[in-house]
Amino acid sequence: MNCTQAHDRLPGLLYGHLLPAEKAGLEKHLAECPACRQEYAALRQVRHLLDRGPSPEVRLDLRQLYGQACDRQLRQGRRWRRVGIALCGAAVVLAVIALGLRMEVRMEPRQLVLRWGTPSAQREPTQSPQILQVQAQRAELSSGAAEEQFQLLSQLIHALADTAEARDSQRRQELLQLRADLRELQRRTAQWRYATERDMDALYTAHFISAKKGEKP
Amino acid sequence: MGCDDADLIHRWQHGDAAAFEALVRRWQQPIGRFLFRLVGREEEASDLCQEVFLRVFLAGPRYRPRAAFSTWLYRIALNVARDAARRARRNPVALFDREVQDNTSSAEVVCQRQELTNIVARAVAELSEPLRSVLVLHHYEQMNFEEIARLTATPASTLKSRFAAALHRLRQRLQHLQEESEEAL
């Protein structure tokens, strides 16, 4: 053990903090080192001086203590009362301001709307919440990656619209064709009916009018 | 003593004022001495002791016996002493103001003792608060480092180092102050 290590362990030896092995090692060092022995003696003197310090008597006044406890609780109660009054006053002031300014407070998705005053004539017409929401979302999407996503969405919507239009056109074509077929059918039906009536007239004439004249049909 | 403290606290929390007074009588001397050694002035120690028991009285209904009552009490006393030091912006060279009453020795011996007491008190007061606290708690209150660790929420090994450092600093400071005192004479 060297003097630095011994120096650190001297208070432990003085107050009995050391393990037996440490104590034996330190005592062996002290037997050989006059400087450390002197330091140890000085620390023993310090301990002795500390023990000789005065030790006054303290006596509490319980009546005074109870009085102070009451005062402190009263002060605490008054403090809370003041806080309560202040909060109520603030709430009343806010309510008066809100009523006086005809303030409107409304919670909407992602925003708190606070409006006051009467609407002026030159004010722009209010937009629906959905449009405002879309605009807000559009503003949020101003960053590069978000803009790209928006472009993709836009293309998708256009593609869907084109598909719907193509289908619509096809349906119209089919309807026109059906109409044309129906007209053709009506024309043929009219022709067939005309031919049938002519044939019937010819037969009638041949059968009945010829018999009256005494001619054989 | 611990069981008696628990019994007194239990009775006090159930409305027995005499139990609180018994606790005060039991602990006012140890706490008063402890505060005196921390702050160095008898009058201030008495005021702080009053403050400690006032806080105990007000916090009593909320006290739960998670640790020994003495640990809780000393923690309050440490906090009260720290608050007082912060408020007063304490002069680190404050002296004891109590004279040693000794009618048997000669005036010269009395003066020498008084001088020595003042020197020791001055040296203790000049220690920083962490060193002074562990010195007072271990040397005067006879608490071991594990108890002080629970009280101050500081590891026991750190407290041992602080105690050794406090003793060495006291030794150097006392030597210096004694030399100053001898030169003044």
Short mmCIF file of C-alpha atoms in Angstrom, two decimals, chain A residues 97-198:
data_model
loop_
_atom_site.label_atom_id
_atom_site.label_comp_id
_atom_site.label_asym_id
_atom_site.label_seq_id
_atom_site.Cartn_x
_atom_site.Cartn_y
_atom_site.Cartn_z
CA ILE A 97 -66.01 39.42 -24.68
CA ALA A 98 -67.40 36.45 -26.59
CA LEU A 99 -70.96 37.78 -26.34
CA GLY A 100 -69.96 41.38 -27.05
CA LEU A 101 -67.98 40.49 -30.13
CA ARG A 102 -70.55 37.87 -31.18
CA MET A 103 -67.77 35.38 -31.17
CA GLU A 104 -68.30 32.04 -32.78
CA VAL A 105 -66.21 29.11 -31.66
CA ARG A 106 -66.44 25.92 -33.67
CA MET A 107 -64.43 22.70 -33.71
CA GLU A 108 -63.89 21.17 -37.11
CA PRO A 109 -61.67 18.32 -38.22
CA ARG A 110 -58.07 19.50 -37.82
CA GLN A 111 -58.96 23.08 -37.01
CA LEU A 112 -60.52 25.32 -34.42
CA VAL A 113 -62.58 28.09 -35.98
CA LEU A 114 -62.81 31.35 -34.04
CA ARG A 115 -64.87 34.12 -35.63
CA TRP A 116 -66.19 37.39 -34.35
CA GLY A 117 -68.00 40.44 -35.62
CA THR A 118 -70.79 40.72 -38.26
CA PRO A 119 -70.12 39.53 -41.77
CA SER A 120 -69.31 42.42 -44.10
CA ALA A 121 -70.78 42.91 -47.64
CA GLN A 122 -67.38 42.71 -49.33
CA ARG A 123 -66.52 39.47 -47.63
CA GLU A 124 -65.92 36.58 -49.92
CA PRO A 125 -68.62 33.96 -49.86
CA THR A 126 -67.80 31.30 -47.39
CA GLN A 127 -66.69 28.08 -48.83
CA SER A 128 -68.08 24.81 -47.73
CA PRO A 129 -66.09 22.94 -45.12
CA GLN A 130 -65.33 20.22 -47.62
CA ILE A 131 -63.72 22.66 -50.06
CA LEU A 132 -61.78 24.26 -47.21
CA GLN A 133 -60.68 20.85 -46.11
CA VAL A 134 -59.59 19.97 -49.63
CA GLN A 135 -57.72 23.26 -49.89
CA ALA A 136 -56.04 22.65 -46.57
CA GLN A 137 -55.13 19.18 -47.62
CA ARG A 138 -53.87 20.57 -50.93
CA ALA A 139 -51.68 23.03 -49.05
CA GLU A 140 -50.35 20.22 -46.93
CA LEU A 141 -49.51 18.29 -50.04
CA SER A 142 -47.12 20.94 -51.33
CA SER A 143 -44.03 18.95 -50.57
CA GLY A 144 -42.41 16.91 -53.38
CA ALA A 145 -43.48 13.42 -52.40
CA ALA A 146 -46.99 14.54 -51.56
CA GLU A 147 -47.25 16.41 -54.87
CA GLU A 148 -46.28 13.26 -56.70
CA GLN A 149 -49.00 11.34 -54.92
CA PHE A 150 -51.47 14.01 -55.80
CA GLN A 151 -50.45 13.78 -59.47
CA LEU A 152 -50.95 10.02 -59.43
CA LEU A 153 -54.37 10.43 -57.87
CA SER A 154 -55.26 13.03 -60.48
CA GLN A 155 -54.22 10.71 -63.31
CA LEU A 156 -56.20 7.89 -61.79
CA ILE A 157 -59.32 10.02 -61.59
CA HIS A 158 -58.89 11.12 -65.24
CA ALA A 159 -58.45 7.51 -66.34
CA LEU A 160 -61.61 6.50 -64.53
CA ALA A 161 -63.48 9.38 -66.15
CA ASP A 162 -62.24 8.34 -69.61
CA THR A 163 -63.36 4.77 -69.02
CA ALA A 164 -66.81 5.93 -67.98
CA GLU A 165 -67.09 8.11 -71.07
CA ALA A 166 -66.06 5.26 -73.39
CA ARG A 167 -68.67 2.98 -71.90
CA ASP A 168 -71.26 5.69 -72.23
CA SER A 169 -70.41 6.15 -75.92
CA GLN A 170 -70.63 2.44 -76.53
CA ARG A 171 -74.08 2.30 -74.97
CA ARG A 172 -75.25 5.15 -77.21
CA GLN A 173 -74.00 3.32 -80.29
CA GLU A 174 -75.87 0.21 -79.29
CA LEU A 175 -79.04 2.21 -78.74
CA LEU A 176 -78.76 3.82 -82.21
CA GLN A 177 -78.31 0.41 -83.80
CA LEU A 178 -81.35 -0.95 -82.02
CA ARG A 179 -83.40 1.98 -83.19
CA ALA A 180 -82.28 1.42 -86.79
CA ASP A 181 -83.18 -2.28 -86.56
CA LEU A 182 -86.57 -1.43 -85.18
CA ARG A 183 -87.29 0.98 -88.04
CA GLU A 184 -86.25 -1.68 -90.56
CA LEU A 185 -88.54 -4.16 -88.91
CA GLN A 186 -91.45 -1.70 -89.00
CA ARG A 187 -90.84 -1.04 -92.71
CA ARG A 188 -90.81 -4.70 -93.58
CA THR A 189 -93.90 -5.30 -91.52
CA ALA A 190 -95.68 -2.50 -93.39
CA GLN A 191 -94.59 -3.95 -96.76
CA TRP A 192 -95.77 -7.42 -95.84
CA ARG A 193 -99.11 -6.07 -94.68
CA TYR A 194 -99.55 -4.11 -97.92
CA ALA A 195 -98.72 -7.19 -99.99
CA THR A 196 -101.11 -9.31 -97.98
CA GLU A 197 -103.96 -6.82 -98.38
CA ARG A 198 -103.40 -6.68 -102.14
#
